[in-house]
GROMACS .gro file of C-alpha atoms in nm:
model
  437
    1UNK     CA    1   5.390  -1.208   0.059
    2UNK     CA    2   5.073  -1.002  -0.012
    3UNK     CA    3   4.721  -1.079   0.071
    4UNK     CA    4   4.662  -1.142  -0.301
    5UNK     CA    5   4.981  -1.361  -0.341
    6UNK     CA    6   4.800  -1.602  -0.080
    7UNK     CA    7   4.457  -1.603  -0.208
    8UNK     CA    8   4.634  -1.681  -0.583
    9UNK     CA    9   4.812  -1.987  -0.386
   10UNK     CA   10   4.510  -2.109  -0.256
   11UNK     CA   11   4.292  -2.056  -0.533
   12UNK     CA   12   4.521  -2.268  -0.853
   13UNK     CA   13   4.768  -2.395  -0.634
   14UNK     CA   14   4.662  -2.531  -0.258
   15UNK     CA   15   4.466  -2.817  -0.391
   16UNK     CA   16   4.819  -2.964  -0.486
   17UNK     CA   17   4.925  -2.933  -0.159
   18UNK     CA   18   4.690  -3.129   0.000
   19UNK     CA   19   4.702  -3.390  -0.234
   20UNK     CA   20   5.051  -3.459  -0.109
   21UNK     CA   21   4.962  -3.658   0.165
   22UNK     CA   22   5.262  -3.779   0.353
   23UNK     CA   23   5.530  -3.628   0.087
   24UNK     CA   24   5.790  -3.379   0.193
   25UNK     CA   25   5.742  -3.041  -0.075
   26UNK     CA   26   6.042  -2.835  -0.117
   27UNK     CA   27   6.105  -2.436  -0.223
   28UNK     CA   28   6.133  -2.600  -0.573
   29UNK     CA   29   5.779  -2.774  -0.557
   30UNK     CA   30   5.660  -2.435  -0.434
   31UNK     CA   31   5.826  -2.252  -0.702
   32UNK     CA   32   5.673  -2.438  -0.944
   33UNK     CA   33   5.307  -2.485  -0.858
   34UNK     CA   34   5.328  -2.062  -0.795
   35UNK     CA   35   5.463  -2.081  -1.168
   36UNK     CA   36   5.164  -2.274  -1.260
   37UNK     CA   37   4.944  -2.046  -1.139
   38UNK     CA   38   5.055  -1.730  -1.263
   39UNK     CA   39   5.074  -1.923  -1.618
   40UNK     CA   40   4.664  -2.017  -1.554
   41UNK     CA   41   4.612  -1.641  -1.476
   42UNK     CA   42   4.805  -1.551  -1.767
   43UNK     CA   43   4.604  -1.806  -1.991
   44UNK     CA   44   4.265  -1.637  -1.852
   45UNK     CA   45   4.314  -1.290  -1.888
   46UNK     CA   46   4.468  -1.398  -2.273
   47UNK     CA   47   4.130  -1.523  -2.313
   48UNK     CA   48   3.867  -1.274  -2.154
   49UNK     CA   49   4.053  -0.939  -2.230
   50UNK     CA   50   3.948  -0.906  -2.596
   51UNK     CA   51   3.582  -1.013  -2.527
   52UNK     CA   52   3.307  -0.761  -2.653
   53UNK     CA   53   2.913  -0.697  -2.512
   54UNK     CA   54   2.800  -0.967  -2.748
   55UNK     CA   55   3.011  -1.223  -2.609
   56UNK     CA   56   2.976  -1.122  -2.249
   57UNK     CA   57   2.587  -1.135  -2.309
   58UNK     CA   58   2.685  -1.533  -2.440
   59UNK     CA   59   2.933  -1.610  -2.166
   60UNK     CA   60   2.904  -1.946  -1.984
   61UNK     CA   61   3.081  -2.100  -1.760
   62UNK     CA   62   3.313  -2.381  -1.848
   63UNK     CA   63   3.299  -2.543  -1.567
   64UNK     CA   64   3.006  -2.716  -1.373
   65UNK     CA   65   2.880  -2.607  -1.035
   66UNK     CA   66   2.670  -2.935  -0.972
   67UNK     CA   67   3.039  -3.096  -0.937
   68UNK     CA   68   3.199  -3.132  -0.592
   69UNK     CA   69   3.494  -3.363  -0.498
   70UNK     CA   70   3.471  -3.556  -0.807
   71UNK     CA   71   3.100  -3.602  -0.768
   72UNK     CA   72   2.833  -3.465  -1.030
   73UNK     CA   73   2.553  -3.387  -0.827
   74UNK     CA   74   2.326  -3.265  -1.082
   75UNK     CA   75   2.295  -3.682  -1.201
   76UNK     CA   76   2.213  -3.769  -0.847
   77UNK     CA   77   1.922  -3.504  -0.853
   78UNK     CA   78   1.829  -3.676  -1.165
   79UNK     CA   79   1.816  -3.990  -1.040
   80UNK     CA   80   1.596  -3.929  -0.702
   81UNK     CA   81   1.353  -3.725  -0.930
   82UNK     CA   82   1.305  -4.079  -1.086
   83UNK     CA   83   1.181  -4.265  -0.758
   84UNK     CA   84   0.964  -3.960  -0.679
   85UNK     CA   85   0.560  -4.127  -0.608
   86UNK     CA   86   0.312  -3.815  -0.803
   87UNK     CA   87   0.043  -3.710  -0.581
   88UNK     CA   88  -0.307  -3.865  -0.739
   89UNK     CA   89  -0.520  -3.643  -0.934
   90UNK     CA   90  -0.743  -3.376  -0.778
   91UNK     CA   91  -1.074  -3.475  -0.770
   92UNK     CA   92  -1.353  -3.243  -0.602
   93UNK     CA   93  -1.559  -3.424  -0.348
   94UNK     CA   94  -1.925  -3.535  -0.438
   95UNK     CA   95  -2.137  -3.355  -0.165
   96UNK     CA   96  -2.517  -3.410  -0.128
   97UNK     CA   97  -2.647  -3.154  -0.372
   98UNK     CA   98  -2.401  -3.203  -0.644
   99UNK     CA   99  -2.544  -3.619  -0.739
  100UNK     CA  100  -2.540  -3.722  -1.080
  101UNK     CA  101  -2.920  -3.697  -1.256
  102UNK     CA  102  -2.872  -3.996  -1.491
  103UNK     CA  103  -2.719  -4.234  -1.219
  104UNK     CA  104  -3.074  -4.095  -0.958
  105UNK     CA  105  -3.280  -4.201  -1.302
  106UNK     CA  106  -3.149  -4.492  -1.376
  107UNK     CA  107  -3.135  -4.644  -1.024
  108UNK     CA  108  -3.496  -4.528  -0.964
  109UNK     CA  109  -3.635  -4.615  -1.289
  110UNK     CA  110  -3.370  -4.961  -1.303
  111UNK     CA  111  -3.261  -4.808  -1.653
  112UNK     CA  112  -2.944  -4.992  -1.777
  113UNK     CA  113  -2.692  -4.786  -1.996
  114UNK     CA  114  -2.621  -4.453  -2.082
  115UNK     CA  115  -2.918  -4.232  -2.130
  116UNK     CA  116  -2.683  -4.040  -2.355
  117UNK     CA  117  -2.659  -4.333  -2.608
  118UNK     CA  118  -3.042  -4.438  -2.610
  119UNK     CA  119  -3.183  -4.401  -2.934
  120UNK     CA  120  -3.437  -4.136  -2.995
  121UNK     CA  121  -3.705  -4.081  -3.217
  122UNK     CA  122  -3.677  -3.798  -3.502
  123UNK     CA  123  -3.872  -3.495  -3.413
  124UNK     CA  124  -4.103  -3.277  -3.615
  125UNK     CA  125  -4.092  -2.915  -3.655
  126UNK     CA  126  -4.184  -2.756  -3.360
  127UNK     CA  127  -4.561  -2.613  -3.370
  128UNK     CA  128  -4.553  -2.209  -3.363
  129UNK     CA  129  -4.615  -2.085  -3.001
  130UNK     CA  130  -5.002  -1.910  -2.977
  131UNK     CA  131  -5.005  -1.691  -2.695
  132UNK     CA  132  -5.356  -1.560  -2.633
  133UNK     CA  133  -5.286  -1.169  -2.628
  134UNK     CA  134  -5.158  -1.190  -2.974
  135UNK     CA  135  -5.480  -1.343  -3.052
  136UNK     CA  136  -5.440  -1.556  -3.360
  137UNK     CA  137  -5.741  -1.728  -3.550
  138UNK     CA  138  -5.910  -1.992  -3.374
  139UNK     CA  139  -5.857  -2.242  -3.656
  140UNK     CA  140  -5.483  -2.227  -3.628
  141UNK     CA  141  -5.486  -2.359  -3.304
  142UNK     CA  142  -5.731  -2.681  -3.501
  143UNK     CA  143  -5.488  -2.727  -3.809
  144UNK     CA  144  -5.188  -2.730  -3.581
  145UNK     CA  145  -5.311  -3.008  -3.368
  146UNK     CA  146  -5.370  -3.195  -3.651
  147UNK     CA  147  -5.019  -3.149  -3.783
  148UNK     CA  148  -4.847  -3.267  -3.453
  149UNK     CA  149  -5.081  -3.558  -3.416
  150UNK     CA  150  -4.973  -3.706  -3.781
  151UNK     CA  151  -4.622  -3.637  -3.683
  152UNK     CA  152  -4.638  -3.850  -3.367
  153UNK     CA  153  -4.783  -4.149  -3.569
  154UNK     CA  154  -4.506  -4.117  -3.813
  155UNK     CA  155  -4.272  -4.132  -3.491
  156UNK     CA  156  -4.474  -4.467  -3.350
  157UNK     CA  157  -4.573  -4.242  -3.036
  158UNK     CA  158  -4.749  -4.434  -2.775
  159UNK     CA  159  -4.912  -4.293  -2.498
  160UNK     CA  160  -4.779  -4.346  -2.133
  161UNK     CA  161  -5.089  -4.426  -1.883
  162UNK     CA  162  -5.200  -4.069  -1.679
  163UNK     CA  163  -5.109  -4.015  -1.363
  164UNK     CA  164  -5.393  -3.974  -1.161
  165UNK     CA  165  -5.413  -3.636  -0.968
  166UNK     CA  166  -5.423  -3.600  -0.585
  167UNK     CA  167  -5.699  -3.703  -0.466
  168UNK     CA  168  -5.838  -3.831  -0.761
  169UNK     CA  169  -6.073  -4.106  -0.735
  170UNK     CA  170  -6.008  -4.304  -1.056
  171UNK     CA  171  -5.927  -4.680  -1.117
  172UNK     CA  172  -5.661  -4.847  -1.335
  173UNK     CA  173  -5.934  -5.001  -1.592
  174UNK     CA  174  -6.077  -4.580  -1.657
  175UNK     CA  175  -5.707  -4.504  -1.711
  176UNK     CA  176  -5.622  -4.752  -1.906
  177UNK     CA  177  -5.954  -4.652  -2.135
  178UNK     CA  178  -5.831  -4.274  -2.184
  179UNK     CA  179  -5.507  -4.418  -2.275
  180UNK     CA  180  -5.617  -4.626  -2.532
  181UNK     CA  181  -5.857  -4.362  -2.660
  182UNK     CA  182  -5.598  -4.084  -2.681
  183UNK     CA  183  -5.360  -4.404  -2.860
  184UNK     CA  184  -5.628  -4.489  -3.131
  185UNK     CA  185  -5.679  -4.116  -3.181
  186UNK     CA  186  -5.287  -4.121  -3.280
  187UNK     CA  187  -5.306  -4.424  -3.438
  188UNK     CA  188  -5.596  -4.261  -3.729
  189UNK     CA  189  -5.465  -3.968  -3.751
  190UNK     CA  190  -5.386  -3.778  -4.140
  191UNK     CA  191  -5.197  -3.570  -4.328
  192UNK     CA  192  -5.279  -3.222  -4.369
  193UNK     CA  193  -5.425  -3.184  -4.737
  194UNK     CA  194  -5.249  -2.905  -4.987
  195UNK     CA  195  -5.564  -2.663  -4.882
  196UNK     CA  196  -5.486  -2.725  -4.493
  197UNK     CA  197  -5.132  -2.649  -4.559
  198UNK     CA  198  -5.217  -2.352  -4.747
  199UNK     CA  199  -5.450  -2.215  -4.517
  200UNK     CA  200  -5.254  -2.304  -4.200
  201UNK     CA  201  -4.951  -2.087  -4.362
  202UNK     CA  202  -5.199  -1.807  -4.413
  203UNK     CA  203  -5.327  -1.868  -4.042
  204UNK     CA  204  -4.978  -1.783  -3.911
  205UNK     CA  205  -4.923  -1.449  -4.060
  206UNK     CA  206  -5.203  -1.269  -3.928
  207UNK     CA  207  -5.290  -1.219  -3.536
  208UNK     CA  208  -5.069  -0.966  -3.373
  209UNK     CA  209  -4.744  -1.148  -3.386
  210UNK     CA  210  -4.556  -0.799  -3.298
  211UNK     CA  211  -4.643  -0.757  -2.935
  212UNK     CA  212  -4.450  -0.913  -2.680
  213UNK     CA  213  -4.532  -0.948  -2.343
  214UNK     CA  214  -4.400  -0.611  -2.249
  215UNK     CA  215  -4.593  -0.446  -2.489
  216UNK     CA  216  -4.936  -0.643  -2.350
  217UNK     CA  217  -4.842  -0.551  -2.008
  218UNK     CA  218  -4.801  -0.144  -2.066
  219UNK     CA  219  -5.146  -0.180  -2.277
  220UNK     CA  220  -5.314  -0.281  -1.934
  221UNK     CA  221  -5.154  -0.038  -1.708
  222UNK     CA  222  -5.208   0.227  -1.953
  223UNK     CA  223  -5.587   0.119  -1.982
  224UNK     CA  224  -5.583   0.063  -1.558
  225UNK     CA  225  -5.450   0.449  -1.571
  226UNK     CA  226  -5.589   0.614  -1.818
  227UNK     CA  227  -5.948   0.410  -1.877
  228UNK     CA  228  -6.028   0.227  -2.212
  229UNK     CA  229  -6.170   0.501  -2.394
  230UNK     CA  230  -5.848   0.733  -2.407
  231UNK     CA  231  -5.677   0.594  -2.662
  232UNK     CA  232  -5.449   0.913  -2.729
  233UNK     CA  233  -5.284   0.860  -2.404
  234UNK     CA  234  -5.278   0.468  -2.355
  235UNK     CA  235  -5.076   0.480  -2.733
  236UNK     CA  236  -4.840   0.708  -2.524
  237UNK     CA  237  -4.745   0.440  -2.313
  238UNK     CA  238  -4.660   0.192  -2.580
  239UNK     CA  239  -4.338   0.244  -2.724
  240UNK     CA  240  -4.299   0.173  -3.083
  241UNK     CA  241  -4.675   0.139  -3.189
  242UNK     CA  242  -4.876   0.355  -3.344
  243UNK     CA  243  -5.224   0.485  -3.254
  244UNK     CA  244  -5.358   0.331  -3.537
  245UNK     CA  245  -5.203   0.008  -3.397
  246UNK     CA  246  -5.330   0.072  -3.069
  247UNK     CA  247  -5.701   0.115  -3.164
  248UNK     CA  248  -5.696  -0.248  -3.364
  249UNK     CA  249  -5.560  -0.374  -3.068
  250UNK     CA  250  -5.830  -0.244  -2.863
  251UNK     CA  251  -6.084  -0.350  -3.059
  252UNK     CA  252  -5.981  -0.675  -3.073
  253UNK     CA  253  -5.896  -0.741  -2.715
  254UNK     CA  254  -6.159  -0.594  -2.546
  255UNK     CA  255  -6.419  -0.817  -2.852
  256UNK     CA  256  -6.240  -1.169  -2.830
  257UNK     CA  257  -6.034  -1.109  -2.474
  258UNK     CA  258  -6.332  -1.284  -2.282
  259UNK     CA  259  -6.294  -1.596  -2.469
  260UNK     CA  260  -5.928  -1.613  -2.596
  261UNK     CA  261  -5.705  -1.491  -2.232
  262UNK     CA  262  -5.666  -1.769  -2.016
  263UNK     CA  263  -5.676  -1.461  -1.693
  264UNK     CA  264  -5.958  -1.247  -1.864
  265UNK     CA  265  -6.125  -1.205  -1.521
  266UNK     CA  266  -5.752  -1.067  -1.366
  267UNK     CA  267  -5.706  -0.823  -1.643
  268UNK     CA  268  -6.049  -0.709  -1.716
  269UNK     CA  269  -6.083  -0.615  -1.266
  270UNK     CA  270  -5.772  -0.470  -1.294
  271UNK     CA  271  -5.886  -0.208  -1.580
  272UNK     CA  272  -6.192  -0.125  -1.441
  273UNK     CA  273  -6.059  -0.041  -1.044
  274UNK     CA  274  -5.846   0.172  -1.229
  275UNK     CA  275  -6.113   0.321  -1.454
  276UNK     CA  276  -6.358   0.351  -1.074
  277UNK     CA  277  -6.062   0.546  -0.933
  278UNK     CA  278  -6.116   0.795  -1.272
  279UNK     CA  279  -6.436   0.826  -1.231
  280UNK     CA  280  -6.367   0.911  -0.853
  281UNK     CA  281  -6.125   1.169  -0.956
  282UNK     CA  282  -6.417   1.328  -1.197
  283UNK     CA  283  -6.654   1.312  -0.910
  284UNK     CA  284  -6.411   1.495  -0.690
  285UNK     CA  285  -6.286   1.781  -0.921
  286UNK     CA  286  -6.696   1.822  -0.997
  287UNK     CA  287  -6.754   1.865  -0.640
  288UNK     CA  288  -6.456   2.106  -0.615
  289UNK     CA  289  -6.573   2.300  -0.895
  290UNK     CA  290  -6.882   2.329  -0.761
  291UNK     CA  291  -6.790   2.448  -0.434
  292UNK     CA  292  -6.534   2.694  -0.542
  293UNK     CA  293  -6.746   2.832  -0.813
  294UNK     CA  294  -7.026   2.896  -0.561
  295UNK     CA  295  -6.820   3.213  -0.430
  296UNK     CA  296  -6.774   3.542  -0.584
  297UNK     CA  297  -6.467   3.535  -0.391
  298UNK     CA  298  -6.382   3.195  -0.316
  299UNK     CA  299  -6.016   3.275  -0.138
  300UNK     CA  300  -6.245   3.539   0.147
  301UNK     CA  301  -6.594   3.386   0.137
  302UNK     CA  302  -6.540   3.012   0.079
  303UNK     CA  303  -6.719   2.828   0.429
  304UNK     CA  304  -6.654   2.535   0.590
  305UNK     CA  305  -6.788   2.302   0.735
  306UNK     CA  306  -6.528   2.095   0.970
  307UNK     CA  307  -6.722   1.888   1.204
  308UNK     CA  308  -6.484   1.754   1.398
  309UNK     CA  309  -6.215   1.739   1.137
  310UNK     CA  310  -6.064   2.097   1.169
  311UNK     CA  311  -5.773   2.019   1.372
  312UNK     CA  312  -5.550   2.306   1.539
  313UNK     CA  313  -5.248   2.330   1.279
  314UNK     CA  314  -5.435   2.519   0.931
  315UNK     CA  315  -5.704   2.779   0.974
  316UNK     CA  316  -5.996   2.875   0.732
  317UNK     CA  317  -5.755   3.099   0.504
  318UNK     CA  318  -5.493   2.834   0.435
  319UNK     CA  319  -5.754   2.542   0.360
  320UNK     CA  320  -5.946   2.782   0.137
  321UNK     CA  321  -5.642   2.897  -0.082
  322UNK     CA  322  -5.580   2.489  -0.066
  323UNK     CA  323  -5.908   2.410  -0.223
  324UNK     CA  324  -5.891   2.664  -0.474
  325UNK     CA  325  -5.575   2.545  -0.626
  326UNK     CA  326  -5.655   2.193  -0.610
  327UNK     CA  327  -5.956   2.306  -0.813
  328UNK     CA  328  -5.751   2.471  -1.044
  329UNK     CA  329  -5.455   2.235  -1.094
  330UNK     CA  330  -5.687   1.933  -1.100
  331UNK     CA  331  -5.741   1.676  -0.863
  332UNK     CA  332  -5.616   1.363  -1.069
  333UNK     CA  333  -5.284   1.514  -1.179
  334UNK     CA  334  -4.948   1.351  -1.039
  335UNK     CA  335  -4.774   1.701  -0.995
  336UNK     CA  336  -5.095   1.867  -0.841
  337UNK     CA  337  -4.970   1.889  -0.492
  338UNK     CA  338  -4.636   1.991  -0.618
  339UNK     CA  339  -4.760   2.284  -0.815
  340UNK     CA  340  -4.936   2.371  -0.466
  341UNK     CA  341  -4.665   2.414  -0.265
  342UNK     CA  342  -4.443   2.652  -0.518
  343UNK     CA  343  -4.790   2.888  -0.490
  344UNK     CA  344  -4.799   2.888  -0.166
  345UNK     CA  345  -4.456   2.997  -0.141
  346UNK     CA  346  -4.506   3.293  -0.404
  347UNK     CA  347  -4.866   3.391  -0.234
  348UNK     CA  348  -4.836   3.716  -0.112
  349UNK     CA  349  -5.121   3.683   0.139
  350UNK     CA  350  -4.861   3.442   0.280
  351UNK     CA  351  -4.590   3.638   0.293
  352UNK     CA  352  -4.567   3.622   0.716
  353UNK     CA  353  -4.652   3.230   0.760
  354UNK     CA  354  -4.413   3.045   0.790
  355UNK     CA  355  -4.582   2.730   0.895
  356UNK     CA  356  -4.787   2.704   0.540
  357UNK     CA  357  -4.474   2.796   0.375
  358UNK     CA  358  -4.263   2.512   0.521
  359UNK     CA  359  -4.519   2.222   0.472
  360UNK     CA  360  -4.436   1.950   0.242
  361UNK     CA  361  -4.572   1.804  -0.070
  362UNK     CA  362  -4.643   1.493   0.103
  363UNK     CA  363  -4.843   1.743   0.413
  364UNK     CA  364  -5.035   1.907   0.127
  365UNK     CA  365  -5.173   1.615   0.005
  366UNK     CA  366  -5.300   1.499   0.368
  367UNK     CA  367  -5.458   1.784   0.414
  368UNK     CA  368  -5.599   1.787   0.051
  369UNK     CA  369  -5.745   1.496   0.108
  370UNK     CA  370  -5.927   1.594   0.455
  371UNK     CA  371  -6.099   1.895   0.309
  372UNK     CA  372  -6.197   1.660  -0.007
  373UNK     CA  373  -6.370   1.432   0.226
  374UNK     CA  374  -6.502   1.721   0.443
  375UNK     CA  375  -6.679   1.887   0.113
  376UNK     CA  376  -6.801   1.586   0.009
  377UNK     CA  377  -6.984   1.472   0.310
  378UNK     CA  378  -7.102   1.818   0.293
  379UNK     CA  379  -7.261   1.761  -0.052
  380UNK     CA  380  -7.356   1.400   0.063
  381UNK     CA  381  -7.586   1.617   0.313
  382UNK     CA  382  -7.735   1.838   0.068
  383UNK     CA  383  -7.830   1.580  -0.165
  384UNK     CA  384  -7.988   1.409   0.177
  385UNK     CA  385  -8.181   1.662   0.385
  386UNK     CA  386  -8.371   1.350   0.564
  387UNK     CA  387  -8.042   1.255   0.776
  388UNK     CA  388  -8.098   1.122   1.126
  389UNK     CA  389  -8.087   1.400   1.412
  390UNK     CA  390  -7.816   1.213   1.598
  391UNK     CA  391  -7.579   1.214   1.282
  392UNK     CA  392  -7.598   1.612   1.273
  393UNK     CA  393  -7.554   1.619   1.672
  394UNK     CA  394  -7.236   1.426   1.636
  395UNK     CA  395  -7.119   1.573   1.371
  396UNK     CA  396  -7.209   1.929   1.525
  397UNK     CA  397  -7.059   1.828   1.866
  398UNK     CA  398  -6.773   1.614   1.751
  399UNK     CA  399  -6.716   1.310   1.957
  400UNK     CA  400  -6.546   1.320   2.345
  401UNK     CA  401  -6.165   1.430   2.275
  402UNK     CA  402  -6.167   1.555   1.925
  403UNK     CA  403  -5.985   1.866   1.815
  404UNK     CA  404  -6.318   2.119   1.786
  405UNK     CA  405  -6.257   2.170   2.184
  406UNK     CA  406  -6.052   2.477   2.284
  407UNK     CA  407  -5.677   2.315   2.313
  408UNK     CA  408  -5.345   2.547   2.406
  409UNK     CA  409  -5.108   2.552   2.155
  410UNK     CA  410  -5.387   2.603   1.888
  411UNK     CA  411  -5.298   2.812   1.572
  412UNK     CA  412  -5.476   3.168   1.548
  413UNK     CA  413  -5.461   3.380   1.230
  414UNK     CA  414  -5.455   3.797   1.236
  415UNK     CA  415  -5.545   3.934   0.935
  416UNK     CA  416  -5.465   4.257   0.771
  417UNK     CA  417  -5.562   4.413   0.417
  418UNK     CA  418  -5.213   4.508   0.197
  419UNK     CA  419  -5.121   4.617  -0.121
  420UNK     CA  420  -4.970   4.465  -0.383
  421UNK     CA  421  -4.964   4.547  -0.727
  422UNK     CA  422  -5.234   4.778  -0.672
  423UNK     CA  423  -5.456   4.505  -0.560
  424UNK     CA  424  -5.618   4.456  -0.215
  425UNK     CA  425  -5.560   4.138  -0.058
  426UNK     CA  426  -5.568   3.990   0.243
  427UNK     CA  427  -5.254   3.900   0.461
  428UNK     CA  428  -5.259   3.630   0.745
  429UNK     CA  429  -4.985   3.662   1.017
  430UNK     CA  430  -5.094   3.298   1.159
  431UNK     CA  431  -4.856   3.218   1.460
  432UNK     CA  432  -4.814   2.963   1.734
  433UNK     CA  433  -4.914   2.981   2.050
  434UNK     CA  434  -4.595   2.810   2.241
  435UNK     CA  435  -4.598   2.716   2.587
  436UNK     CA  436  -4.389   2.908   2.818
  437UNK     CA  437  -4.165   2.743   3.070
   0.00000   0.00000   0.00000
């Protein structure tokens, strides 16, 4: 017999066998359950051999895989699923900072129920909100007060007893007075009249309803930056108003601020150090002007007078050409310092230094601002000629340490005369003494 002669026996005709228990099988028996068999095969292929895609894609299986030894499994499944205890819901735990607001209330308070089911009393329209930098008329603010104080005696308001402040020294009996005061006020209260309502609906459309917060805001830096009187450049800063917009706005807030903005005093010290460092800025270009223009030659004649502010890194040449473009960019612009630097870079009298040429914007400025100070104690001086002898001694001398002593390492600038362009100028070679090993 073949290998697949056996596995045909065992498969449709070994269970047979064993079912024989104790009984003797012959060649006959044999014979036939092999006939059986190759009549089931027979049967099978009969059945599966014409079979298309569309019933292989619907095949099932006759018989039932949850059965074993006469034994359906699949009910037994069934039937533990049945006596199977669900886990109880999920639930998130209540920690300390997630408590329930109306159960705190209630316990505090000894409220019984359901806030959510308390009745409540029918509310009015709500009064239009009056900020004070859109500066609505004063009687508005009258006629709507009136309004809401009919509408909570139509509601049967009542008014809780104040709580006293900290530290307030008040009895019960004064508290009690105000409250009843405040309640009778309620309590007489009327109707607005057809010329009230009228005039209150009037009252609403004017004031400057059309500027936010944002748009108050920018109108104070811009007057902080710019000073109150530039209205050109403050409607610059306000985007989508006009300048005609801007000046009514001005006029008005700068007339009726004092008495209508709750922070007047904030605002209106705000504007003015801004408008004292303008005036500062004028001061200083003045006093630039003046000492630049005092020199046929500015850039080759220019003196100064360091004290004991020199220092050892710029000499006289550099701090001159400084000054005279500060003069001539302007002191108060943003990009002054900026606009410095690029002419120092195309300056052909400083063509050779490289130390001028690789100082930053930020280095400029520093140094700007020494010289500023230096010309303007200088003017300071000429406007005082009575100044105490010991002031011009120190300031002559310099104090113990400063930077007017002779120091190694300090900068020294050769100069020679070149052409460029056909013009004469002069040429610094400044270098740095370094200190040898």
């Amino acid at each position: 017999m073949t290998n697949d002669e056996l596995l045909s026996m065992i498969q449709y005709g070994a269970e047979t066998i064993f079912k024989a228990n104790d009984e003797t099988m012959g060649d006959e028996d044999i014979e036939e359950i092999m006939k059986k068999s190759e009549e089931k095969t027979a049967e099978l292929e009969a059945k599966y051999k014409h079979m298309g895609l569309d019933d292989l894609q619907r095949f099932t299986m006759e018989a039932n895989t949850m059965q074993w030894e006469g034994e359906d499994f699949g009910k037994r499944n069934a039937a533990i699923n049945k006596t199977w205890i669900a886990p109880s819901k999920r639930q998130a735990k209540k920690t300390a900072d997630a408590y329930d607001v109306d159960k705190y209330f209630r316990t505090t308070f000894a409220l019984t129920g359901d806030r959510r089911h308390m009745p409540t009393r029918p509310k009015g329209p709500i009064p239009m909100r009056t900020e004070d930098w859109k500066f609505y008329p004063t009687a508005l603010a009258v006629l709507q007060e009136k309004e809401t104080t009919f509408q909570q005696r139509q509601q049967g308001f009542k008014v809780p007893k104040r709580v006293p402040d900290e530290g307030e020294r008040i009895t019960d009996e004064q508290l009690e007075k105000e409250r009843e005061e405040e309640q009778a006020r309620i309590d007489a209260a009327e109707d607005l009249t057809e010329e009230e309502k009228a005039e209150l609906a009037n009252l609403k459309s004017q004031g400057f309803n059309d500027w936010s917060r944002k748009d108050f805001n920018a109108f104070v830096k811009a007057n902080e930056k710019y000073g109150r009187h530039n209205i050109e450049a403050i409607a610059k800063e306000i985007e989508g108003k006009t300048l005609a917009q801007i000046k009514t706005y001005a006029a008005v807030f700068w007339e009726r601020g004092p008495e209508d903005i709750a922070e007047w005093e904030r605002f209106k010290s705000t504007i003015e150090k801004g408008e004292a460092k303008l005036q500062k800025a004028v001061e200083i270009q003045e006093a630039l002007t003046a000492k630049v223009t005092s020199y046929r030659e500015p850039l080759l004649q220019m003196k100064l007078q360091y004290g004991a502010s020199k220092g050892k890194n710029f000499v006289d040449e550099e701090d001159r050409f400084l000054l005279v473009m500060l003069e001539r960019f302007g002191y108060g612009r943003d990009d002054a310092y900026e606009k410095i630097r690029q002419e120092l870079r195309k300056a052909p009298m400083f063509r050779f230094d490289w130390f001028i040429k690789s100082r930053t914007t930020q280095e400029i400025q520093r140094r700007c601002q020494s010289l500023i100070t230096m010309i303007q104690k200088e003017l300071d001086e000429a406007k005082n000629p009575q100044k105490d002898d010991a002031d011009r001694k120190n300031d002559k001398e310099g104090t113990p340490g400063d930077e007017t002593k002779p120091k190694k390492g300090k900068r020294k600038a050769k100069y020679a005369v070149i052409n460029v362009d056909g013009a004469s100028v002069t040429s610094s070679t400044a270098s740095k003494k370094r200190k040898k090993d």
